[in-house]
Every structure is written in C-alpha cells, then in structure tokens.
Coordinates of C-alpha atoms (C1' of nucleotides) in Angstrom, one line a residue:
Chain W
M1 CA 118.3 101.8 65.1
T2 CA 117.1 99.0 63.8
E3 CA 116.0 97.5 67.2
D4 CA 113.5 100.4 67.4
N5 CA 110.8 99.1 65.1
H6 CA 111.7 95.4 64.9
D7 CA 108.0 94.6 66.3
E8 CA 106.2 97.6 64.8
N9 CA 103.3 96.8 62.9
K10 CA 100.3 98.7 61.3
L11 CA 98.4 98.9 64.3
I12 CA 101.1 100.7 66.3
A13 CA 102.4 102.9 63.5
Q14 CA 98.2 104.4 63.2
R15 CA 98.9 104.7 66.6
R16 CA 101.9 106.8 66.2
E17 CA 100.3 108.7 63.3
K18 CA 97.6 109.9 65.8
L19 CA 100.3 110.7 68.4
T20 CA 101.6 112.7 66.0
A21 CA 98.6 114.6 65.4
I22 CA 98.0 114.9 69.1
R23 CA 101.4 116.3 69.4
E24 CA 100.8 118.9 66.5
Q25 CA 97.9 120.3 68.8
R26 CA 98.7 120.5 72.5
V27 CA 100.7 119.0 74.9
A28 CA 100.2 115.3 74.2
F29 CA 101.1 113.8 77.8
P30 CA 99.8 116.7 79.9
N31 CA 100.4 116.1 83.5
G32 CA 98.2 118.1 85.5
F33 CA 94.7 116.2 85.5
V34 CA 93.5 116.0 89.2
K35 CA 92.0 112.7 89.7
E36 CA 89.0 113.4 92.5
H37 CA 87.2 110.2 92.4
S38 CA 87.6 106.3 91.9
S39 CA 85.3 103.7 90.2
A40 CA 85.8 101.6 93.4
V41 CA 84.2 104.7 95.7
L42 CA 81.8 105.7 93.3
T43 CA 80.4 102.6 92.6
Q44 CA 80.0 101.6 96.0
Q45 CA 78.3 105.0 97.0
H46 CA 75.9 104.9 94.4
E47 CA 75.7 101.4 92.7
S48 CA 72.3 101.1 94.9
K49 CA 70.3 104.6 94.5
T50 CA 67.8 104.6 91.7
K51 CA 68.0 106.1 88.2
E52 CA 65.6 109.3 89.7
E53 CA 67.7 109.6 92.9
L54 CA 71.0 110.1 91.2
E55 CA 69.2 112.5 88.4
E56 CA 68.0 114.5 91.8
L57 CA 71.2 114.2 93.4
A58 CA 72.9 115.7 90.4
I59 CA 76.2 114.2 91.5
N60 CA 79.4 115.3 89.9
A61 CA 82.7 113.5 89.4
T62 CA 86.1 113.5 88.4
L63 CA 87.6 110.2 86.8
A64 CA 90.6 108.8 85.3
G65 CA 91.3 105.5 83.7
R66 CA 92.8 103.2 80.8
I67 CA 90.0 102.6 78.2
I68 CA 89.1 98.7 78.3
R69 CA 85.9 98.7 76.4
M70 CA 84.2 100.9 73.6
R71 CA 80.5 100.1 72.8
G72 CA 79.0 103.0 70.5
P73 CA 78.9 105.8 73.1
F74 CA 80.1 104.3 76.0
I75 CA 83.4 103.8 76.9
V76 CA 84.3 101.5 80.4
I77 CA 87.9 102.9 81.9
Q78 CA 89.8 100.6 84.2
D79 CA 90.3 102.5 87.2
G80 CA 92.5 100.4 89.6
N81 CA 90.7 96.9 90.3
A82 CA 87.6 98.6 89.4
Q83 CA 85.8 99.8 86.2
M84 CA 83.4 102.5 85.2
Q85 CA 81.3 103.1 82.2
I86 CA 81.4 106.5 80.7
Y87 CA 78.7 108.0 78.5
I88 CA 80.7 110.1 75.9
N89 CA 78.8 110.3 72.5
N90 CA 80.8 112.4 69.9
K91 CA 77.5 113.5 68.5
S92 CA 77.2 115.7 71.7
F93 CA 80.5 117.4 71.0
T94 CA 81.6 119.4 68.3
G95 CA 84.8 119.9 66.1
E96 CA 88.2 119.0 67.6
Q97 CA 86.6 117.2 70.7
A98 CA 84.5 114.9 68.6
E99 CA 87.5 114.1 66.8
Q100 CA 89.2 113.4 69.4
I101 CA 86.6 111.0 70.7
K102 CA 86.8 109.2 67.3
S103 CA 90.2 108.4 67.7
F104 CA 90.4 107.0 71.4
D105 CA 92.2 103.6 71.4
L106 CA 91.8 101.0 73.7
G107 CA 94.5 101.3 76.2
D108 CA 94.1 104.8 76.3
I109 CA 94.3 106.5 79.4
I110 CA 91.4 109.6 80.1
G111 CA 90.1 112.1 82.2
V112 CA 86.5 112.6 82.6
H113 CA 84.3 115.2 84.5
G114 CA 80.5 114.5 84.6
E115 CA 77.7 113.7 86.2
M116 CA 76.8 110.1 87.5
F117 CA 73.3 108.4 86.0
K118 CA 71.8 105.1 85.4
T119 CA 71.4 103.8 82.0
G120 CA 67.9 102.4 80.4
K121 CA 69.7 99.0 81.6
G122 CA 70.3 100.2 84.8
E123 CA 74.4 100.9 85.0
L124 CA 75.8 103.1 86.8
T125 CA 77.7 105.6 84.4
L126 CA 79.4 108.4 84.3
R127 CA 77.9 111.5 81.1
A128 CA 80.9 113.1 80.4
A129 CA 80.6 116.5 80.2
S130 CA 84.3 117.4 79.4
F131 CA 87.2 115.0 78.7
E132 CA 90.7 115.1 78.3
L133 CA 93.3 112.8 76.9
L134 CA 95.6 112.1 79.3
T135 CA 98.2 109.3 77.8
K136 CA 97.9 108.0 74.3
S137 CA 98.6 104.5 74.2
L138 CA 100.7 103.3 71.1
R139 CA 100.4 99.6 71.4
P140 CA 97.3 97.5 70.8
L141 CA 95.8 95.2 74.1
P142 CA 95.3 91.8 73.7
D143 CA 92.0 90.1 72.9
K144 CA 89.2 92.2 75.5
H145 CA 87.5 88.7 76.0
K146 CA 90.6 86.2 76.5
G147 CA 93.0 88.8 77.8
L148 CA 96.5 87.6 77.6
T149 CA 97.1 83.9 77.7
D150 CA 100.1 82.9 76.8
T151 CA 102.4 82.1 79.7
E152 CA 105.3 83.7 78.6
M153 CA 104.4 86.8 77.2
R154 CA 102.3 87.4 80.6
Y155 CA 105.7 86.5 82.2
R156 CA 108.1 89.0 80.2
Q157 CA 105.4 91.7 79.8
R158 CA 103.8 91.6 83.1
Y159 CA 102.5 95.1 82.7
V160 CA 100.6 93.9 79.8
D161 CA 99.4 91.1 81.7
L162 CA 98.2 93.2 85.0
I163 CA 96.3 95.3 82.6
V164 CA 94.2 92.9 81.3
N165 CA 93.9 89.8 83.7
E166 CA 92.2 90.4 86.8
Q167 CA 93.2 87.4 88.4
S168 CA 96.5 88.1 87.9
R169 CA 96.0 91.7 89.8
N170 CA 94.5 89.8 92.6
I171 CA 97.2 87.4 93.3
F172 CA 99.6 90.2 93.4
Q173 CA 97.4 92.5 95.6
T174 CA 96.8 89.1 98.1
R175 CA 100.8 89.0 97.8
S176 CA 100.9 92.3 99.4
R177 CA 97.9 91.8 102.0
I178 CA 100.1 88.4 103.3
M179 CA 103.5 90.7 103.9
R180 CA 101.6 93.5 105.6
F181 CA 100.2 91.0 107.8
I182 CA 103.0 89.3 108.3
R183 CA 104.3 92.4 109.5
Q184 CA 101.9 93.6 111.8
Y185 CA 101.7 90.0 113.1
F186 CA 105.7 90.0 114.6
E187 CA 105.1 93.5 115.3
S188 CA 102.7 92.6 117.3
L189 CA 104.7 90.0 119.3
D190 CA 107.5 92.3 119.8
F191 CA 109.6 91.9 116.9
M192 CA 111.6 94.2 115.2
E193 CA 111.8 94.2 111.2
V194 CA 115.7 94.3 110.6
E195 CA 117.8 94.5 107.2
T196 CA 121.1 92.8 107.3
P197 CA 123.8 92.2 104.5
M198 CA 122.3 91.3 101.1
M199 CA 126.3 91.0 100.0
Q200 CA 128.7 89.2 102.0
V201 CA 131.9 88.1 102.1
I202 CA 131.0 84.8 103.4
P203 CA 127.9 83.1 102.3
G204 CA 126.0 81.4 104.9
G205 CA 123.1 80.4 107.0
A206 CA 121.9 77.8 104.4
T207 CA 123.4 75.4 102.4
A208 CA 123.1 76.6 98.9
R209 CA 125.2 77.5 96.0
P210 CA 125.7 81.1 96.1
F211 CA 125.8 84.2 93.1
I212 CA 129.4 85.8 93.1
T213 CA 129.7 88.8 92.2
H214 CA 132.7 91.2 92.5
H215 CA 133.5 94.8 94.7
N216 CA 135.9 96.7 92.2
A217 CA 136.7 99.3 94.7
L218 CA 138.0 96.8 97.4
D219 CA 138.9 94.4 94.7
Q220 CA 137.2 91.5 96.4
D221 CA 134.5 88.7 95.5
M222 CA 131.5 89.0 97.0
Y223 CA 128.3 86.9 97.5
L224 CA 125.0 87.7 97.0
R225 CA 123.1 86.4 100.2
V226 CA 121.9 82.5 100.5
A227 CA 120.3 83.3 103.9
P228 CA 120.3 86.1 106.4
E229 CA 120.7 83.7 109.3
L230 CA 124.0 84.1 110.9
F231 CA 123.3 87.9 110.9
L232 CA 120.0 87.8 112.7
K233 CA 121.4 85.3 115.0
R234 CA 124.6 88.2 115.8
L235 CA 121.8 90.7 116.3
V236 CA 120.4 88.3 119.0
V237 CA 123.6 88.3 120.2
G238 CA 123.8 92.2 120.3
G239 CA 120.4 91.8 122.9
F240 CA 117.8 92.3 120.0
D241 CA 115.6 89.0 121.1
R242 CA 113.0 89.4 118.9
V243 CA 114.0 89.9 114.9
F244 CA 112.5 89.4 111.7
E245 CA 113.6 90.1 108.2
L246 CA 111.4 89.7 105.2
N247 CA 113.5 90.3 102.0
R248 CA 115.2 88.6 99.2
N249 CA 117.7 85.8 99.2
F250 CA 119.7 84.1 96.2
R251 CA 120.4 80.7 95.4
N252 CA 122.3 79.8 92.4
E253 CA 120.0 76.7 91.3
G254 CA 118.0 75.9 88.7
L255 CA 114.3 77.0 87.8
S256 CA 111.5 75.6 88.3
T257 CA 107.6 75.7 89.1
R258 CA 109.0 76.2 92.7
H259 CA 112.6 77.8 92.3
N260 CA 113.3 81.1 91.2
P261 CA 116.7 82.2 91.8
E262 CA 115.9 85.2 94.0
F263 CA 113.1 84.5 96.2
T264 CA 111.5 86.0 99.4
M265 CA 112.1 84.5 102.5
L266 CA 110.9 85.6 106.2
E267 CA 113.1 84.8 108.8
F268 CA 112.5 85.5 112.2
Y269 CA 114.3 84.8 115.7
Q270 CA 113.3 84.6 119.3
A271 CA 115.3 84.3 122.3
Y272 CA 114.2 82.2 125.1
A273 CA 112.1 80.1 123.0
R274 CA 112.3 76.7 121.6
Y275 CA 111.6 75.2 118.3
Q276 CA 108.0 73.7 120.1
D277 CA 107.1 77.1 120.4
L278 CA 107.7 78.2 117.0
M279 CA 105.8 75.2 115.6
D280 CA 102.9 76.7 117.7
L281 CA 103.4 80.2 116.4
T282 CA 103.5 78.7 112.4
E283 CA 100.4 77.1 113.7
D284 CA 98.9 80.3 114.6
L285 CA 100.4 82.6 111.5
F286 CA 99.1 80.3 108.7
R287 CA 95.6 80.2 110.3
R288 CA 95.4 83.7 110.8
I289 CA 96.7 84.2 107.0
A290 CA 94.1 82.0 106.0
I291 CA 91.5 83.9 107.7
E292 CA 92.7 87.3 106.4
V293 CA 93.2 86.3 102.7
G294 CA 90.0 84.0 102.4
G295 CA 87.7 84.8 105.4
S296 CA 88.1 81.3 106.8
S297 CA 90.9 78.8 108.0
K298 CA 90.3 76.6 105.2
L299 CA 91.1 76.9 102.0
S300 CA 91.9 74.6 98.7
Y301 CA 95.3 74.6 96.7
Q302 CA 95.4 72.5 93.6
G303 CA 92.6 70.6 94.1
S304 CA 93.6 69.6 98.1
E305 CA 91.5 71.0 100.8
Y306 CA 93.2 72.3 104.1
D307 CA 92.2 73.5 107.2
F308 CA 94.2 75.3 109.3
A309 CA 92.3 75.5 112.5
Q310 CA 93.1 71.9 112.8
P311 CA 96.2 71.0 114.9
F312 CA 99.5 70.2 112.3
A313 CA 100.8 66.7 112.4
R314 CA 104.0 66.0 114.0
L315 CA 106.2 63.6 112.9
S316 CA 110.1 62.6 112.9
V317 CA 111.9 62.0 109.8
T318 CA 112.2 58.5 110.8
D319 CA 108.8 57.9 111.8
S320 CA 107.5 59.6 108.2
I321 CA 109.9 57.2 106.4
K322 CA 108.2 54.1 108.3
Q323 CA 105.0 55.5 107.2
H324 CA 105.6 55.9 103.5
C325 CA 108.0 53.2 102.6
A326 CA 107.2 50.4 104.3
V327 CA 109.8 50.4 106.9
E328 CA 109.0 48.2 109.9
D329 CA 111.8 48.9 112.5
D330 CA 114.3 51.7 113.6
S331 CA 117.3 49.0 113.0
A332 CA 117.4 50.4 109.2
F333 CA 118.4 53.7 110.5
A334 CA 120.9 52.4 113.1
S335 CA 124.0 53.1 110.7
K336 CA 125.1 54.3 107.7
E337 CA 125.2 51.0 106.0
S338 CA 121.9 50.0 107.1
V339 CA 120.6 53.9 105.8
A340 CA 122.3 53.0 102.6
A341 CA 120.9 49.7 102.4
L342 CA 117.4 51.1 102.8
A343 CA 118.1 53.7 99.7
N344 CA 119.7 51.0 97.5
S345 CA 116.3 48.9 98.1
L346 CA 113.9 52.1 97.5
D347 CA 116.1 52.9 94.5
V348 CA 117.6 56.2 96.0
H349 CA 120.5 57.4 94.4
F350 CA 122.9 59.1 96.6
D351 CA 127.1 59.3 96.7
D352 CA 128.9 56.9 99.2
S353 CA 130.8 59.9 100.4
W354 CA 127.7 61.3 101.9
P355 CA 127.0 61.0 105.6
R356 CA 124.5 58.8 107.3
G357 CA 122.1 61.8 107.7
K358 CA 122.5 63.2 104.1
I359 CA 121.4 59.6 102.5
L360 CA 118.2 59.6 105.5
M361 CA 117.2 63.1 104.3
E362 CA 117.8 62.1 100.1
I363 CA 115.2 59.0 101.2
F364 CA 112.9 61.7 102.7
D365 CA 113.1 64.1 99.9
Q366 CA 112.5 61.5 97.2
K367 CA 110.1 58.7 98.7
V368 CA 108.1 61.0 101.4
E369 CA 108.0 64.5 101.2
D370 CA 105.6 65.0 98.2
K371 CA 103.1 62.4 99.8
L372 CA 102.7 64.7 102.8
D373 CA 99.7 66.6 101.9
Q374 CA 98.1 67.8 104.7
P375 CA 100.3 70.4 107.1
T376 CA 102.9 67.9 108.8
F377 CA 105.8 69.4 110.7
I378 CA 109.2 67.0 110.2
T379 CA 111.3 66.9 113.0
E380 CA 114.0 65.1 114.4
Y381 CA 116.3 66.3 111.6
P382 CA 119.7 64.6 111.3
I383 CA 123.0 66.7 112.5
E384 CA 124.8 66.4 109.6
V385 CA 122.3 68.4 107.5
S386 CA 121.6 70.8 110.2
P387 CA 125.3 72.6 110.7
L388 CA 123.2 75.5 112.6
A389 CA 120.9 73.4 114.4
R390 CA 121.0 72.8 118.4
R391 CA 122.0 69.1 119.1
N392 CA 119.2 67.5 120.9
E393 CA 120.0 66.4 124.1
E394 CA 118.9 62.7 124.4
N395 CA 120.1 61.6 121.2
P396 CA 123.2 63.7 119.7
E397 CA 122.7 62.4 116.4
I398 CA 119.9 64.5 115.8
T399 CA 118.9 68.2 116.1
D400 CA 116.0 69.9 117.5
R401 CA 114.5 71.2 114.3
F402 CA 111.7 71.0 112.1
E403 CA 110.5 71.6 108.6
L404 CA 106.8 72.3 108.0
I405 CA 105.6 70.5 104.5
I406 CA 102.4 71.5 103.2
G407 CA 101.1 69.7 99.7
G408 CA 104.4 68.0 99.3
R409 CA 106.6 71.3 99.5
E410 CA 108.5 72.8 102.3
L411 CA 107.1 76.1 103.4
A412 CA 109.3 76.2 106.4
N413 CA 111.9 75.5 108.3
G414 CA 113.1 76.0 112.2
F415 CA 115.1 75.1 114.9
S416 CA 116.6 75.8 118.4
E417 CA 119.4 77.5 117.5
L418 CA 123.1 76.2 118.2
N419 CA 124.8 78.5 120.5
D420 CA 127.6 76.7 121.7
P421 CA 130.2 78.2 120.1
E422 CA 132.6 75.2 120.2
D423 CA 130.3 72.9 118.8
Q424 CA 129.1 75.3 116.2
A425 CA 133.1 75.6 115.0
E426 CA 133.1 71.6 114.9
R427 CA 130.0 72.2 112.5
F428 CA 131.5 74.6 110.3
K429 CA 134.5 72.2 110.2
E430 CA 132.3 69.4 109.0
Q431 CA 131.2 71.7 106.4
V432 CA 134.5 72.7 104.8
A433 CA 135.6 69.1 104.8
Q434 CA 132.0 68.6 102.5
K435 CA 132.9 71.6 100.6
D436 CA 136.5 70.5 99.6
S437 CA 135.6 66.9 99.0
G438 CA 133.6 68.8 96.3
D439 CA 129.9 69.8 97.5
S440 CA 129.1 73.2 96.3
E441 CA 126.6 73.9 98.6
A442 CA 128.1 73.0 101.6
M443 CA 129.1 76.1 103.8
H444 CA 131.8 78.5 104.7
F445 CA 133.8 78.5 108.1
D446 CA 132.4 81.7 109.6
H447 CA 134.8 83.0 112.1
D448 CA 133.4 86.0 113.1
Y449 CA 130.1 84.1 113.6
V450 CA 131.9 81.8 116.2
T451 CA 133.1 84.9 118.2
A452 CA 129.8 86.3 118.1
L453 CA 128.5 83.1 119.9
E454 CA 131.6 83.4 122.1
Y455 CA 130.4 86.4 123.7
G456 CA 127.2 84.2 124.1
M457 CA 123.8 84.1 122.7
P458 CA 120.9 83.4 124.7
P459 CA 119.1 80.0 124.0
T460 CA 117.0 81.0 120.9
A461 CA 114.9 79.4 118.2
G462 CA 114.7 80.8 114.9
E463 CA 112.7 80.0 111.5
G464 CA 112.3 80.9 107.5
I465 CA 109.3 80.7 105.9
G466 CA 109.5 80.5 102.0
I467 CA 107.5 83.2 101.2
D468 CA 106.5 82.8 97.5
R469 CA 105.7 79.2 98.2
L470 CA 103.5 80.8 101.0
V471 CA 101.8 83.0 98.7
M472 CA 101.3 80.2 95.9
L473 CA 99.6 78.2 98.9
F474 CA 97.1 81.3 99.9
T475 CA 96.4 82.3 95.6
D476 CA 96.1 78.5 95.0
S477 CA 98.8 79.1 92.3
A478 CA 100.5 76.4 90.5
S479 CA 103.9 78.0 89.6
I480 CA 106.2 80.3 91.7
K481 CA 106.3 82.6 88.5
D482 CA 102.7 83.2 89.1
V483 CA 103.2 84.8 92.5
L484 CA 106.8 86.8 91.3
L485 CA 106.0 90.2 89.6
F486 CA 108.9 89.5 87.2
P487 CA 109.9 85.9 87.5
H488 CA 113.4 85.0 85.8
M489 CA 113.1 84.4 81.8
R490 CA 116.1 83.6 79.7
P491 CA 116.3 86.2 77.2
Q492 CA 114.4 86.3 74.3
Q493 CA 116.5 85.6 70.8
D494 CA 117.2 89.0 69.2
Q495 CA 116.3 89.0 65.5
G496 CA 119.2 90.7 63.5
Chain K
rG1 C1' 120.8 66.5 82.2
rG2 C1' 116.7 63.3 79.9
rG3 C1' 111.6 62.8 78.0
rG4 C1' 106.7 65.1 76.2
rC5 C1' 104.1 69.2 74.1
rG6 C1' 104.1 74.0 71.9
rU7 C1' 105.5 78.6 68.9
rU8 C1' 100.6 80.8 62.6
rA9 C1' 97.8 88.2 61.9
rG10 C1' 98.4 93.0 67.9
rC11 C1' 95.4 89.2 71.1
rU12 C1' 92.9 84.5 70.9
rC13 C1' 92.8 80.2 67.8
rA14 C1' 91.8 76.6 63.3
rG15 C1' 94.9 75.1 59.3
rU16 C1' 92.4 67.4 56.5
rC17 C1' 96.6 63.6 52.5
rG18 C1' 102.5 68.1 51.5
rG19 C1' 99.4 71.5 46.3
rU20 C1' 99.4 80.0 46.4
rA21 C1' 97.0 81.2 54.4
rG22 C1' 91.5 81.2 58.1
rA23 C1' 88.1 82.8 61.6
rG24 C1' 86.7 85.7 66.2
rC25 C1' 88.1 90.1 68.5
rA26 C1' 91.3 94.8 67.5
rG27 C1' 92.4 97.9 63.7
rU28 C1' 90.7 101.0 59.1
rU29 C1' 86.1 103.4 56.5
rG30 C1' 80.9 104.5 56.5
rG31 C1' 76.0 103.9 59.4
rC32 C1' 73.7 103.9 64.4
rU33 C1' 74.1 106.3 69.3
rU34 C1' 71.0 104.5 76.8
rU35 C1' 74.9 100.1 75.0
rU36 C1' 76.2 95.4 77.8
rA37 C1' 81.4 89.9 74.4
rA38 C1' 76.5 96.4 71.5
rC39 C1' 74.8 96.1 66.8
rC40 C1' 75.0 96.5 60.5
rA41 C1' 77.7 97.3 56.2
rA42 C1' 82.7 97.2 53.7
rU43 C1' 87.6 96.3 54.8
rU44 C1' 93.5 96.4 56.2
rG45 C1' 96.6 93.1 57.9
rG46 C1' 100.9 87.2 57.7
rU47 C1' 109.1 86.0 57.2
rC48 C1' 103.4 80.3 59.5
rG49 C1' 109.6 80.7 66.2
rU50 C1' 115.1 80.3 63.4
rG51 C1' 118.4 77.5 60.1
rC52 C1' 119.5 73.5 56.8
rG53 C1' 117.4 69.3 54.6
rU54 C1' 113.9 66.0 51.9
rU55 C1' 110.4 67.4 47.2
rC56 C1' 108.6 69.5 41.6
rG57 C1' 106.2 71.8 45.4
rA58 C1' 107.0 72.2 52.9
rG59 C1' 102.9 76.2 58.1
rU60 C1' 102.3 70.5 57.3
rC61 C1' 107.7 65.7 56.6
rG62 C1' 113.0 65.2 58.7
rC63 C1' 117.2 66.9 61.4
rA64 C1' 119.7 71.1 64.7
rC65 C1' 119.1 75.4 67.5
rA66 C1' 115.9 79.3 70.4
rC67 C1' 112.5 80.3 74.1
rG68 C1' 108.1 78.5 76.8
rC69 C1' 105.3 74.9 79.6
rC70 C1' 104.6 69.8 81.5
rC71 C1' 107.2 65.4 83.7
rC72 C1' 111.7 62.7 85.3
rA73 C1' 116.3 63.1 87.7

RNA sequence: GGGGCGUUAGCUCAGUCGGUAGAGCAGUUGGCUUUUAACCAAUUGGUCGUGCGUUCGAGUCGCACACGCCCCA
C-alpha cells in the first residue's frame, strides 16, 4: 500500500487528477482507434512535395503516437522511429475539446485525423481535424533535449530509455536485423534451426559454472544450460547434418562490460566439414553482417577500424605468445615445467594443480588476448582445455580448434568435433578429475552423450558465436548492457 | 575480491572556505497562435542515496552500508 506512492510527486499527482477528470467524462483508455498511416511513410511520400502541391492534393491521414514536443499550437508525435508534427490549435476547437488540448502532457499518446500541409517554414505537418487521447501518461518524461543519460536508469527503465533515446532504439533495431540476417544466412546454407533443452540434468558443452534450479514434481535438481553443444551434436548423430540454435545460455559468473549471466549464443554444426571450413564461413558471415548493418565491409569500433573484406589473421596459440611476450623459441612450451616458468616470468598467476595446457591458456588470456585488435583466428588450442574438440592428427597435445578474437575479445569458438567415443569418454574422465580437485567449471561425465557417439557421429565441425559481443561490435557499444534490452541489475534498495 | 569516481527538484546539472538549496528543461497560471531546443510574464517543486559520527552548525568533513560506472585481479 505505502509502496504505491513511494515515488509519487506533484507532477504525477497533477496527471492523476487529469486522468480522474477524463474517467468522469469518457472511457479513459479507449482501444478502438484505427491507425491508418505512419509518420515514416507519410514523410517519405510527401516530404518532397511543395506547399502548393500538398494543398491541391488534400491528402488525409490518420496517425497515432506519443507526444514528445509541444510548441504552442504544434505538437510533435513520435510514431515508431519517426516523428510527425501536428497542428492542433486549441483556438480552432471549442468546449471540452479545447480543454483537452490544453491538458495534453508530454508522453500522452494521441490519435489524430486531418490533412497534410506544409507550414510557412516548410515542415510537413498534419492539421488536426479531429483527435482523441488514447493513453494518458502519468509520469513525466526525461529532459526533452538531453534525454535520459543516467546509465543506471537507462538499464532499469529501458522503456523510458527507448522512448527518449533514438540511439538506444537504433541499437536494438540493429540487433534484430543481425538476428534475422543470421537466420537467413544459415537457412540459405541448408542449416536447420532447432531448439534443445535449456534445463538440463547434466550441464555440458562448456567449462563454466551453471545455475542450479529444482524441479518439484520430479524432485530433481536441474541446471540451466551453459551451452547447447552436446544436444546439437546428438542431432548430428541423428542425421540432421546441418543444425543451428540461436538462443540463451546461462553461466553463473560475475558481471562485467562483456559478461551477463544470461547471454545469447549462436551454435551451429556442419557434418563433413572441418574447422578450417568454419573459419572461412565465419569470415564470410562477419563480412556480410557488416554490409547488412552498415552498408560496408568496414566498421569502426571504440576508435579501432576494421575491414572485414580482408582475410582474418590465423595464428597458433604458441605463435601468438611468441609474438606478444618476447618468447624466442618453442622450447618454452615443451613441458608443464617450462610453461610454468614462462608464466612466472610473465607474472601470470596459476595453480600448480593445473595441467600444462591450462597454464598456457592463462598466459594467452592475460598477456595476449586483449592485444589482438584486428580480427585473428587463434588455433592449436591445448587438448586439456578443449575436452570436446578433435585431437590433431600430427600433434596429440593440441586440438583442431580456433577462437576468433576481435578488439581483444573472444567472439567465436569452433572446432572439428571429437567423434571418437572412447577418446571422449577419457576426456570426460579428466574433466571429472578436475571437478573433484575443486574446479567448479569442469564438466560432468555425460554417459548418454558418449552412447550417442558410439552410434557414430560423422566427421563434423561446430562453432559458437557470442551474439551479444557481436552486436556490441556492430553497434559500437562499449558495454554488453547497451545491447541487452533488460540487462541484469542488482535490485534497488527499498526505502521503508 | 581490490582500487578510483559518482548518487542534489520529474530530467540534465551547478553548489566556493562547513553558515537557512540554485539554474535550464518539464510542470502550473495567463498571454501569443504557421512554431522549430517556439516565444513573453508570473509561479510551484528538495528526507541533498541510507545510517552513524565530528561540529554551535554538514549537500560540503570522517566512517559504514546500498546502488551504478570505470580500472585491476
């Protein structure tokens, strides 16, 4: 009860009074208004016509939108991402209607019918012959010039951010366009979109800490998925040779400018392909998205310039460390001891229980990754950190795997899939051993997945692309929260 | 987890050396009525994030906490 008005103020009270007066006179929230036109289309159709031409054509239009500006007899409504000026002089209406116009507030949603014309200053305008208040807005909008700039409020009240900040609307429209384009792209390559469980009994497909939940009827703990990988590969076993899933993953980790506990991942699997094929596909996909979104293969992100028409660099993990850490020869990578010594010399912290490959990747993560600005495929990942990837035929220490780094951030991770069920069982055992020794991110043993592999999975390559980070890249957004409609926030402290 | 910065009117922000809280926008009233961040006149609006402390006196100084942003791990 007291909660209802904890943030009430005079401005809201005045608007509530206006609403009460409306309720006494008519239906306060009418829903039969038929919006026949849009500001965007009207502008596009008539903007180039002269004042005289418009007068002669006497074009009628019926519009609706939110009032975002009031200038004397002129009202600007926002309708989708476009705006239209309305001429609605209260002197040309009488009685209750004139009073209604006077009581309009910024934020109200109105429907208007009238004739299009151009003002003395040449602005395309709708002269209201009739109008109707469709929704009374009870809360004042943010500053009409500066919008809503407080980042916390923009995230917590995204609906307000979207009303007043065009840039924010553009980001989410671009996000939607990217999602649509990705679906079209994979469908054009004969991939099938599928949906696999988000609630899993055995969480798998990535080394990450899962969220735990509980199914009451089954009295069973379940996990929100950290990746769809193992289910998608079961589908490849089943004969769906090209599948993709574009949906949410959940990882019980900290929040940062590039991490949200739930995030969107594209995963796709292609039978009879190798990881090299997916690197080629990824380059092509990124180039096409750039053109789809910005009309050019070139783009600028946080001050860096990228041209996705250029082939991406391809570099092994160890070569990248050699380049960025002044390591002279490969002997530094030869044994766990030499890699540990290298880590120490670079001031990279690690745990002695870690296998060689994990220490190696810690060096990469801390000393190399954020220095890789231009698009780079890093290859030859150590086997210990790649429990689902195919072992390289020449060097059993590494896998046929790559990650794509752009602007110092991991955007994609792909590999030729491990389809040897006995090798997979061994890898799971090693993961369980790591879990037992305290690694909360290590994988569980998934017996059914091994059984699936025992039925036989064709040679396959698969990849995951982090969609939020990809959208950040293509919308020049510094924080993942800027590309998530409702990013995770701590609850606000409740007063009282 | 550690460090830095921030939190003042509905929004955007000032606030000096510790001495009764300021502006623009929005709102209210009136005027104007083809304006363009419309304009003119008058005017309302504050638990200064929360709590404790120092002080005759705290938006301002100290401590703790909450939330947010940035950097580091």
